Short mmCIF file of C-alpha atoms in Angstrom, two decimals:
data_model
loop_
_atom_site.label_atom_id
_atom_site.label_comp_id
_atom_site.label_asym_id
_atom_site.label_seq_id
_atom_site.Cartn_x
_atom_site.Cartn_y
_atom_site.Cartn_z
CA MET A 1 11.81 -28.56 -13.09
CA ARG A 2 11.22 -24.99 -11.84
CA ASN A 3 9.18 -26.29 -8.91
CA LEU A 4 11.89 -28.82 -8.06
CA SER A 5 14.61 -26.17 -8.29
CA PHE A 6 12.56 -23.86 -6.05
CA LEU A 7 12.09 -26.63 -3.47
CA ILE A 8 15.81 -27.41 -3.46
CA ALA A 9 16.60 -23.71 -3.00
CA ILE A 10 14.23 -23.51 -0.01
CA LEU A 11 15.75 -26.62 1.55
CA LEU A 12 19.28 -25.32 1.07
CA ALA A 13 18.30 -21.95 2.53
CA ASN A 14 16.77 -23.62 5.58
CA PHE A 15 19.79 -25.88 5.95
CA SER A 16 22.08 -22.83 5.83
CA VAL A 17 20.02 -21.00 8.44
CA PHE A 18 19.72 -24.10 10.64
CA GLY A 19 23.46 -24.53 10.49
CA GLN A 20 24.08 -21.02 11.80
CA THR A 21 24.97 -22.04 15.35
CA ASN A 22 28.52 -20.72 15.72
CA LEU A 23 27.67 -17.21 16.78
CA SER A 24 30.54 -14.88 17.52
CA LYS A 25 31.14 -13.50 20.99
CA GLU A 26 29.87 -10.14 19.79
CA THR A 27 26.62 -11.60 18.47
CA LYS A 28 26.03 -13.74 21.55
CA ALA A 29 26.16 -10.61 23.70
CA TYR A 30 22.75 -9.65 22.28
CA VAL A 31 21.14 -13.10 22.43
CA SER A 32 18.53 -13.67 25.11
CA HIS A 33 17.32 -17.05 23.81
CA GLU A 34 19.69 -19.40 22.02
CA ARG A 35 18.29 -21.73 19.42
CA GLY A 36 16.27 -24.53 20.98
CA THR A 37 12.69 -25.65 21.60
CA TYR A 38 10.43 -22.92 23.00
CA LEU A 39 6.73 -22.83 23.75
CA LEU A 40 5.63 -19.21 23.80
CA GLN A 41 2.33 -19.10 25.67
CA ASN A 42 -0.59 -16.69 26.06
CA LEU A 43 0.23 -14.26 23.27
CA THR A 44 -1.94 -11.86 21.34
CA LEU A 45 -1.13 -12.85 17.77
CA VAL A 46 -1.25 -10.69 14.65
CA ASP A 47 -0.03 -13.20 12.11
CA GLY A 48 0.82 -10.99 9.10
CA THR A 49 -1.92 -12.24 6.80
CA GLY A 50 -4.11 -9.20 7.40
CA SER A 51 -6.55 -11.25 9.48
CA ALA A 52 -7.83 -10.04 12.82
CA ALA A 53 -5.73 -10.63 15.93
CA LYS A 54 -6.16 -13.77 18.00
CA THR A 55 -5.78 -13.91 21.77
CA ASN A 56 -4.39 -16.59 24.10
CA GLN A 57 -2.24 -18.06 21.35
CA ASP A 58 0.79 -20.32 21.75
CA ILE A 59 3.70 -20.64 19.33
CA LEU A 60 5.97 -23.67 19.34
CA VAL A 61 9.43 -22.92 17.97
CA VAL A 62 11.75 -25.85 17.27
CA ALA A 63 15.26 -24.84 16.19
CA ASN A 64 14.73 -22.28 13.43
CA THR A 65 11.16 -23.28 12.54
CA ILE A 66 7.67 -22.48 13.74
CA GLU A 67 6.32 -25.94 14.49
CA LYS A 68 2.78 -25.17 15.70
CA VAL A 69 0.51 -22.20 16.36
CA GLY A 70 -2.71 -22.38 18.36
CA MET A 71 -4.48 -22.22 21.70
CA ASP A 72 -3.36 -24.36 24.66
CA LEU A 73 -0.68 -26.30 22.78
CA PRO A 74 0.72 -29.30 24.67
CA ILE A 75 4.18 -28.82 26.18
CA PRO A 76 6.73 -30.97 24.35
CA LYS A 77 9.40 -32.82 26.25
CA ASN A 78 12.53 -30.69 26.82
CA ALA A 79 10.75 -27.49 25.74
CA THR A 80 11.43 -24.19 27.50
CA VAL A 81 8.09 -22.58 28.36
CA LEU A 82 7.98 -18.78 28.09
CA ASP A 83 4.87 -17.17 29.56
CA MET A 84 4.01 -14.24 27.31
CA GLU A 85 0.96 -12.98 29.19
CA GLY A 86 0.42 -9.31 28.26
CA LYS A 87 2.66 -9.54 25.19
CA SER A 88 1.99 -9.65 21.45
CA ALA A 89 3.65 -11.41 18.54
CA ILE A 90 3.93 -10.24 14.94
CA PRO A 91 6.07 -11.64 12.09
CA GLY A 92 9.59 -10.38 11.59
CA LEU A 93 9.33 -7.24 9.48
CA VAL A 94 10.39 -7.39 5.82
CA MET A 95 11.40 -3.88 4.80
CA LEU A 96 12.39 -3.04 1.24
CA HIS A 97 13.80 0.48 1.16
CA GLU A 98 16.56 0.49 3.74
CA HIS A 99 20.13 1.73 3.55
CA LEU A 100 23.36 1.23 5.44
CA PHE A 101 24.27 4.88 5.01
CA TYR A 102 23.25 8.17 6.64
CA PRO A 103 23.67 11.88 5.71
CA LYS A 104 26.97 13.52 6.59
CA THR A 105 27.07 16.27 9.18
CA THR A 106 28.36 18.81 6.65
CA PRO A 107 27.17 22.34 5.80
CA GLU A 108 23.56 22.41 4.55
CA HIS A 109 24.47 23.15 0.91
CA ILE A 110 26.69 20.07 0.57
CA TYR A 111 24.87 16.76 0.61
CA GLY A 112 26.75 13.54 1.18
CA VAL A 113 26.41 10.24 3.01
CA ASP A 114 28.56 7.97 5.20
CA GLN A 115 28.41 4.21 5.71
CA MET A 116 26.85 3.04 9.01
CA SER A 117 28.22 -0.51 9.02
CA TYR A 118 28.17 -0.89 12.80
CA SER A 119 25.07 0.91 14.07
CA PHE A 120 22.44 0.39 11.37
CA PRO A 121 22.32 -3.45 11.23
CA LYS A 122 21.79 -3.51 15.01
CA LEU A 123 19.11 -0.82 14.90
CA TYR A 124 17.17 -2.58 12.15
CA LEU A 125 17.18 -5.87 14.04
CA ALA A 126 16.30 -4.14 17.32
CA ALA A 127 13.17 -2.74 15.66
CA GLY A 128 12.01 -6.15 14.47
CA VAL A 129 13.38 -6.05 10.91
CA THR A 130 14.49 -9.63 10.24
CA THR A 131 14.75 -9.23 6.44
CA MET A 132 15.64 -6.08 4.54
CA ARG A 133 16.57 -4.90 1.08
CA THR A 134 19.18 -2.17 0.85
CA ALA A 135 17.49 -0.12 -1.87
CA GLY A 136 20.70 1.46 -3.11
CA SER A 137 24.22 1.47 -1.74
CA ILE A 138 27.28 3.70 -1.69
CA MET A 139 29.68 0.90 -0.71
CA PRO A 140 28.25 -2.26 -2.27
CA GLN A 141 31.29 -4.31 -1.27
CA ALA A 142 30.69 -3.29 2.37
CA ASP A 143 26.99 -4.19 2.17
CA VAL A 144 27.83 -7.60 0.68
CA ASN A 145 30.47 -8.22 3.37
CA ILE A 146 28.05 -7.20 6.12
CA LYS A 147 25.46 -9.57 4.70
CA LYS A 148 28.00 -12.40 4.74
CA ALA A 149 29.05 -11.57 8.32
CA ILE A 150 25.42 -11.60 9.47
CA ASP A 151 24.78 -14.90 7.67
CA LYS A 152 27.79 -16.44 9.44
CA GLY A 153 26.67 -15.16 12.85
CA GLN A 154 29.68 -12.86 13.17
CA THR A 155 27.56 -9.75 13.78
CA PRO A 156 23.86 -9.22 14.52
CA GLY A 157 21.54 -7.87 11.86
CA PRO A 158 18.70 -8.75 9.47
CA ASN A 159 18.89 -11.11 6.52
CA MET A 160 19.80 -8.86 3.60
CA ASP A 161 18.96 -8.49 -0.07
CA VAL A 162 21.75 -6.20 -1.27
CA THR A 163 21.01 -3.63 -3.96
CA SER A 164 23.47 -2.01 -6.35
CA PRO A 165 24.48 1.61 -6.12
CA HIS A 166 21.98 3.99 -7.75
CA LEU A 167 22.50 3.55 -11.50
CA ASP A 168 22.21 6.96 -13.12
CA ARG A 169 23.49 9.44 -15.66
CA GLU A 170 24.93 12.86 -14.85
CA GLY A 171 22.57 15.22 -13.07
CA LEU A 172 22.49 14.86 -9.28
CA ALA A 173 25.52 16.15 -7.42
CA ILE A 174 26.01 13.53 -4.73
CA TYR A 175 29.72 12.81 -4.50
CA GLU A 176 29.28 9.23 -3.28
CA LEU A 177 27.28 8.22 -6.36
CA GLY A 178 28.75 7.56 -9.78
CA ALA A 179 27.35 8.40 -13.21
CA PHE A 180 27.34 6.53 -16.51
CA THR A 181 27.52 7.93 -20.01
CA SER A 182 26.30 4.99 -22.09
CA THR A 183 23.80 2.16 -21.98
CA GLU A 184 26.64 -0.31 -22.38
CA GLN A 185 28.19 0.93 -19.14
CA PHE A 186 24.96 0.18 -17.29
CA ILE A 187 24.98 -3.40 -18.57
CA ASN A 188 28.62 -3.87 -17.60
CA ALA A 189 27.88 -2.47 -14.13
CA ILE A 190 25.00 -4.90 -13.61
CA ASN A 191 27.20 -7.88 -14.38
CA PHE A 192 29.98 -6.48 -12.19
CA TYR A 193 27.67 -6.04 -9.20
CA ALA A 194 25.98 -9.39 -9.76
CA ASP A 195 29.38 -11.11 -9.68
CA MET A 196 30.15 -9.23 -6.46
CA GLY A 197 27.09 -10.72 -4.77
CA VAL A 198 24.57 -7.92 -5.19
CA THR A 199 21.03 -9.30 -5.57
CA SER A 200 18.91 -6.31 -6.71
CA ILE A 201 19.35 -3.32 -9.02
CA LYS A 202 18.30 0.29 -8.46
CA VAL A 203 17.89 2.98 -11.11
CA TYR A 204 17.73 6.68 -10.47
CA ASN A 205 16.62 10.11 -11.67
CA PHE A 206 18.29 10.82 -15.01
CA ILE A 207 18.36 7.56 -16.98
CA THR A 208 16.64 7.27 -20.35
CA ARG A 209 13.97 4.81 -21.46
CA GLU A 210 16.55 3.03 -23.60
CA ASP A 211 18.80 2.74 -20.56
CA LEU A 212 15.98 1.22 -18.53
CA LYS A 213 15.11 -1.30 -21.25
CA ALA A 214 18.71 -2.52 -21.32
CA ILE A 215 18.99 -2.52 -17.52
CA VAL A 216 15.79 -4.52 -17.01
CA LYS A 217 16.84 -7.06 -19.64
CA ALA A 218 20.34 -7.47 -18.20
CA ALA A 219 19.17 -7.62 -14.58
CA HIS A 220 16.41 -10.12 -15.27
CA SER A 221 18.88 -12.31 -17.14
CA ARG A 222 20.87 -12.46 -13.87
CA ASN A 223 17.70 -13.18 -11.82
CA MET A 224 17.76 -9.72 -10.23
CA LYS A 225 14.78 -7.42 -9.88
CA VAL A 226 14.92 -3.73 -10.74
CA THR A 227 13.55 -0.96 -8.56
CA GLY A 228 13.57 2.75 -9.30
CA HIS A 229 13.49 6.20 -7.78
CA LEU A 230 12.47 7.84 -11.03
CA CYS A 231 12.13 11.32 -12.47
CA SER A 232 13.13 11.37 -16.15
CA ILE A 233 10.94 8.32 -16.85
CA THR A 234 7.26 8.19 -15.90
CA TYR A 235 5.80 5.38 -13.84
CA ARG A 236 3.68 4.29 -16.79
CA GLU A 237 6.69 4.14 -19.09
CA ALA A 238 8.71 2.19 -16.52
CA ALA A 239 5.87 -0.27 -15.96
CA ASP A 240 5.58 -0.87 -19.70
CA ILE A 241 9.33 -1.48 -19.94
CA GLY A 242 9.16 -4.09 -17.18
CA ILE A 243 10.42 -2.48 -13.97
CA ASP A 244 9.56 -4.53 -10.88
CA ASN A 245 9.23 -1.88 -8.19
CA LEU A 246 8.75 1.87 -7.83
CA GLU A 247 10.06 3.74 -4.80
CA HIS A 248 8.60 6.51 -2.60
CA GLY A 249 4.93 5.97 -3.32
CA PHE A 250 3.83 8.57 -5.89
CA PHE A 251 6.30 11.24 -4.77
CA ALA A 252 8.69 10.32 -7.62
CA SER A 253 6.01 10.10 -10.30
CA SER A 254 6.37 12.48 -13.23
CA ASP A 255 3.21 11.15 -14.88
CA PHE A 256 1.16 14.21 -13.90
CA VAL A 257 3.39 16.77 -15.65
CA GLN A 258 1.29 18.00 -18.57
CA ASP A 259 4.14 19.09 -20.87
CA LYS A 260 6.61 16.39 -19.77
CA VAL A 261 9.75 16.27 -21.93
CA GLU A 262 10.71 12.68 -22.74
CA ASP A 263 13.73 11.35 -20.82
CA GLU A 264 14.12 14.63 -18.93
CA CYS A 265 13.91 15.08 -15.16
CA GLN A 266 11.86 18.17 -14.22
CA PRO A 267 11.58 18.03 -10.40
CA PHE A 268 9.97 21.43 -9.87
CA LYS A 269 7.28 20.68 -12.45
CA MET A 270 6.71 17.29 -10.79
CA ARG A 271 6.12 18.91 -7.41
CA LYS A 272 3.84 21.59 -8.89
CA ALA A 273 1.80 18.98 -10.76
CA MET A 274 1.31 16.91 -7.60
CA LEU A 275 0.24 19.98 -5.62
CA GLU A 276 -2.34 20.84 -8.27
CA MET A 277 -3.61 17.28 -8.80
CA SER A 278 -6.83 16.38 -6.96
CA THR A 279 -6.68 13.18 -4.91
CA ASP A 280 -9.52 11.59 -6.90
CA SER A 281 -8.25 12.65 -10.32
CA GLU A 282 -8.89 10.24 -13.18
CA MET A 283 -5.19 10.54 -14.10
CA VAL A 284 -4.33 9.07 -10.70
CA THR A 285 -6.84 6.23 -10.82
CA ASP A 286 -5.82 5.35 -14.40
CA LEU A 287 -2.16 5.22 -13.39
CA ILE A 288 -2.94 3.06 -10.36
CA ASP A 289 -4.98 0.65 -12.50
CA HIS A 290 -2.11 0.45 -15.00
CA LEU A 291 0.49 -0.32 -12.32
CA VAL A 292 -1.74 -2.99 -10.80
CA ARG A 293 -2.29 -4.63 -14.19
CA LYS A 294 1.45 -4.61 -14.85
CA LYS A 295 2.08 -6.12 -11.38
CA VAL A 296 4.52 -3.39 -10.40
CA ALA A 297 5.10 -3.16 -6.65
CA LEU A 298 5.04 0.24 -4.95
CA THR A 299 7.23 0.99 -1.94
CA SER A 300 5.83 3.38 0.62
CA THR A 301 8.48 5.48 2.33
CA ILE A 302 5.84 7.85 3.68
CA ASN A 303 7.87 8.51 6.84
CA VAL A 304 10.54 10.36 4.80
CA PHE A 305 7.90 12.94 3.89
CA GLU A 306 6.38 13.30 7.35
CA PRO A 307 6.07 17.01 8.12
CA TYR A 308 8.00 18.74 10.88
CA THR A 309 5.38 20.91 12.58
CA GLY A 310 3.98 19.28 15.69
CA ARG A 311 5.84 16.03 14.98
CA GLU A 312 8.76 14.26 16.64
CA VAL A 313 12.28 15.46 15.92
CA VAL A 314 13.24 11.87 15.06
CA PRO A 315 10.06 10.02 14.04
CA GLY A 316 9.81 6.90 16.12
CA GLY A 317 12.00 8.42 18.85
CA GLY A 318 15.69 7.76 19.03
CA THR A 319 17.39 11.13 19.25
CA GLU A 320 19.73 9.36 21.70
CA ALA A 321 21.01 7.24 18.81
CA LEU A 322 22.49 10.30 17.10
CA TYR A 323 26.10 11.41 17.38
CA THR A 324 26.37 14.89 18.94
CA ASN A 325 27.00 16.80 15.69
CA ALA A 326 24.28 14.90 13.86
CA LYS A 327 21.81 15.59 16.66
CA GLU A 328 22.56 19.32 16.59
CA ARG A 329 22.04 19.42 12.83
CA VAL A 330 18.74 17.52 13.01
CA TYR A 331 17.37 19.69 15.83
CA LYS A 332 18.38 22.87 14.02
CA ARG A 333 16.56 21.93 10.83
CA TRP A 334 13.51 20.65 12.73
CA ALA A 335 13.23 23.94 14.63
CA SER A 336 13.64 26.02 11.47
CA LYS A 337 10.76 24.18 9.75
CA GLN A 338 8.15 24.55 12.50
CA GLY A 339 5.08 26.21 10.97
CA ARG A 340 6.76 26.50 7.58
CA ASP A 341 5.83 23.19 5.94
CA SER A 342 2.24 23.68 4.79
CA LEU A 343 3.05 22.55 1.22
CA ASP A 344 4.79 19.47 2.62
CA TYR A 345 1.59 18.66 4.50
CA ILE A 346 -0.42 18.84 1.28
CA LEU A 347 1.86 16.42 -0.57
CA PHE A 348 2.15 14.17 2.49
CA ASN A 349 -1.63 13.87 2.82
CA LYS A 350 -2.17 13.33 -0.91
CA SER A 351 0.42 10.58 -1.07
CA LYS A 352 -1.15 8.84 1.93
CA VAL A 353 -4.46 8.74 0.06
CA TRP A 354 -2.91 7.57 -3.22
CA GLU A 355 -0.90 4.78 -1.59
CA LYS A 356 -4.01 3.44 0.10
CA MET A 357 -5.89 3.68 -3.20
CA PHE A 358 -3.15 1.58 -4.80
CA TYR A 359 -3.43 -1.02 -2.02
CA ASP A 360 -7.24 -1.09 -2.18
CA ALA A 361 -7.05 -1.57 -5.96
CA GLY A 362 -5.08 -4.78 -5.42
CA GLY A 363 -1.57 -3.40 -5.82
CA LEU A 364 1.38 -4.86 -3.93
CA LEU A 365 2.25 -2.07 -1.49
CA VAL A 366 5.49 -2.75 0.37
CA ALA A 367 7.28 -0.83 3.10
CA GLY A 368 10.59 0.95 3.56
CA THR A 369 12.03 3.87 5.50
CA ASP A 370 14.90 5.34 3.44
CA PRO A 371 17.10 6.69 6.29
CA THR A 372 18.57 9.57 4.29
CA TYR A 373 17.59 13.16 3.47
CA ASP A 374 18.10 15.46 6.49
CA GLY A 375 19.06 12.90 9.14
CA ARG A 376 15.66 12.73 10.86
CA ILE A 377 15.02 9.24 9.51
CA VAL A 378 17.04 6.83 11.62
CA ALA A 379 17.25 3.07 11.00
CA GLY A 380 15.11 1.02 13.36
CA TYR A 381 13.22 3.93 14.89
CA ALA A 382 11.85 4.86 11.47
CA ASN A 383 10.71 1.27 10.86
CA MET A 384 8.60 1.35 14.02
CA ARG A 385 7.21 4.77 13.10
CA LEU A 386 6.27 3.57 9.62
CA LEU A 387 3.73 1.12 11.04
CA GLU A 388 2.17 3.92 13.06
CA LEU A 389 1.90 6.03 9.91
CA PHE A 390 0.19 3.23 8.02
CA VAL A 391 -2.55 3.25 10.65
CA GLU A 392 -2.70 7.05 10.39
CA MET A 393 -3.24 6.53 6.64
CA GLY A 394 -6.36 4.48 7.32
CA PHE A 395 -5.02 0.93 7.26
CA THR A 396 -6.13 -1.42 9.97
CA ILE A 397 -3.44 -2.64 12.34
CA PRO A 398 -3.40 -6.13 10.75
CA GLU A 399 -3.11 -4.52 7.30
CA ALA A 400 -0.22 -2.30 8.45
CA ILE A 401 1.62 -5.37 9.72
CA LYS A 402 0.87 -7.31 6.52
CA ILE A 403 2.29 -4.52 4.35
CA SER A 404 5.42 -4.55 6.51
CA SER A 405 5.89 -8.31 6.52
CA LEU A 406 4.02 -10.58 4.09
CA ASN A 407 3.97 -8.09 1.22
CA GLY A 408 7.72 -7.63 1.40
CA ALA A 409 8.18 -11.40 1.49
CA LYS A 410 5.97 -11.74 -1.59
CA TYR A 411 8.05 -9.22 -3.51
CA LEU A 412 11.23 -11.09 -2.60
CA GLU A 413 9.47 -14.36 -3.53
CA LYS A 414 10.12 -15.71 -0.03
CA GLU A 415 6.54 -15.89 1.24
CA ALA A 416 6.84 -19.69 1.50
CA SER A 417 9.35 -19.27 4.33
CA ILE A 418 8.89 -15.82 5.91
CA GLY A 419 6.33 -13.02 6.23
CA THR A 420 3.68 -14.64 8.42
CA ILE A 421 3.50 -16.62 11.64
CA ALA A 422 2.48 -20.09 10.54
CA PRO A 423 3.64 -23.73 10.91
CA SER A 424 6.70 -24.71 8.84
CA LYS A 425 7.85 -21.12 8.39
CA ILE A 426 11.18 -19.80 9.65
CA ALA A 427 10.93 -18.56 13.24
CA ASP A 428 11.15 -14.83 12.57
CA LEU A 429 9.02 -13.29 15.32
CA VAL A 430 8.76 -9.95 17.09
CA ILE A 431 7.63 -10.12 20.73
CA ILE A 432 6.13 -6.86 21.98
CA ASP A 433 5.27 -5.67 25.47
CA GLY A 434 1.59 -4.74 25.28
CA ASP A 435 -1.33 -5.43 22.95
CA ILE A 436 -0.42 -4.19 19.48
CA SER A 437 -3.83 -5.27 18.16
CA LYS A 438 -5.37 -2.38 20.14
CA ASP A 439 -2.58 0.21 19.93
CA ILE A 440 -0.07 0.29 17.08
CA SER A 441 2.30 2.41 19.17
CA ALA A 442 3.05 -0.75 21.16
CA ILE A 443 5.51 -1.41 18.33
CA ARG A 444 7.87 0.89 20.24
CA SER A 445 7.98 -1.59 23.11
CA ILE A 446 9.74 -4.52 21.46
CA ASP A 447 11.10 -7.05 23.93
CA THR A 448 12.62 -9.84 21.84
CA VAL A 449 13.26 -10.35 18.14
CA PHE A 450 13.51 -13.98 17.07
CA LYS A 451 15.45 -14.30 13.83
CA ASN A 452 15.97 -17.81 12.45
CA GLY A 453 14.88 -19.16 15.84
CA ILE A 454 17.43 -17.14 17.86
CA GLY A 455 16.02 -14.54 20.26
CA TYR A 456 17.77 -11.16 20.37
CA ASP A 457 17.35 -8.61 23.16
CA SER A 458 15.93 -5.50 21.47
CA LYS A 459 16.93 -3.11 24.25
CA LYS A 460 20.57 -4.26 24.19
CA LEU A 461 20.73 -3.77 20.43
CA PHE A 462 19.31 -0.26 20.68
CA GLU A 463 21.71 0.52 23.52
CA ALA A 464 24.72 -0.65 21.49
CA ALA A 465 24.03 1.98 18.81
CA LYS A 466 23.42 4.88 21.18
CA GLY A 467 25.30 8.00 20.09
CA LEU A 468 26.83 6.32 17.05
CA VAL A 469 24.49 7.24 14.18
CA GLY A 470 26.41 9.72 12.08
CA ILE A 471 29.86 8.28 12.73
CA ARG A 472 29.72 4.47 12.44
#
């Protein structure tokens, strides 16, 4: 019965996507190829499986589906032939730690965030993100409404898995986030958000183990997965309780604190322990083995921790996307950190090693950008930069693309329909000017993003958000 139910769900999902033909005037303004029959010829193909690139490949797209992939495919009757000589194709990216909010341009000592309902969906899609999970929200009703608008073709953007606000107890002074005082309140919140249309749950720094047990049970009963940016609870404890996903690589792991107090967040001790821990420590390898055995996914947001010295102001480019005040704030902080981030470099380099160790041990490493913190991390631009960082970490280009596409699809249990370029899958494709199999930085030269068989002009989407990040 489960297999039958799964098949029906896939068919209904495809029917819904196929039926999305009534695009709004706004959405059509960014469409370069309406849904139809297209033969994309002469591509370099990196298919998302981790396999080596193939050259001179054709892709036949019929409506919203990839019909055939191969060399010298015959031209079907009524097909539009698109010569892609000199271009590459990768699957639509599936990114799992995204947000529709961005830091406020307020004084440094006051941290807050604002909703980016207009600019961020466009920027994500422009960068090739065709499916995303909002790993925490400040306006869940807005995220759900944006998801619905995208699904109906009213506005351009990725397919969305919407996550709850960060579920937490008192501790972190972020005005836009709430706090709960009892386990019962967490359970009530999960049911409230599930009824609203939220599809994932996120837990945060100060919850207890008993809280997490109740949250996991309640969320799983509503067919929602639980992810966490932890502190008070160790990764090992969370894995044993049944959490599905851990955020920020090993940066949020309190497992290395020698005198860890149960259910207490000790951020300074966490940082100190990570600085002192050797990359090949047995504590690290034991933790990785435990997470792999428990089948807990790990989200890399390595770009959030990219140092400042000698690096781009906005990783991935895109300073032009920032509103004037936001740009001034980002430049000011970037300049003040030049040559003063040696400890950040140490943690950055250690986490790169540990995340690759997790992947090499058979763990499900997934990708996300987390456009928060100091404003440097901007939707879309950060997604492109993340792939470059994966290669810097030692992954091959096909592996970097797999982490950013198939692995995310696997976590969402949608690998049967998205995540790779293969016959019968939904036509989510990123067309790139240049050969990405030889140079990962070609990811910055996206030409067209096919989502559900509709081709969107990447440059127009980027242009539409210019100067708006920080205000809308």
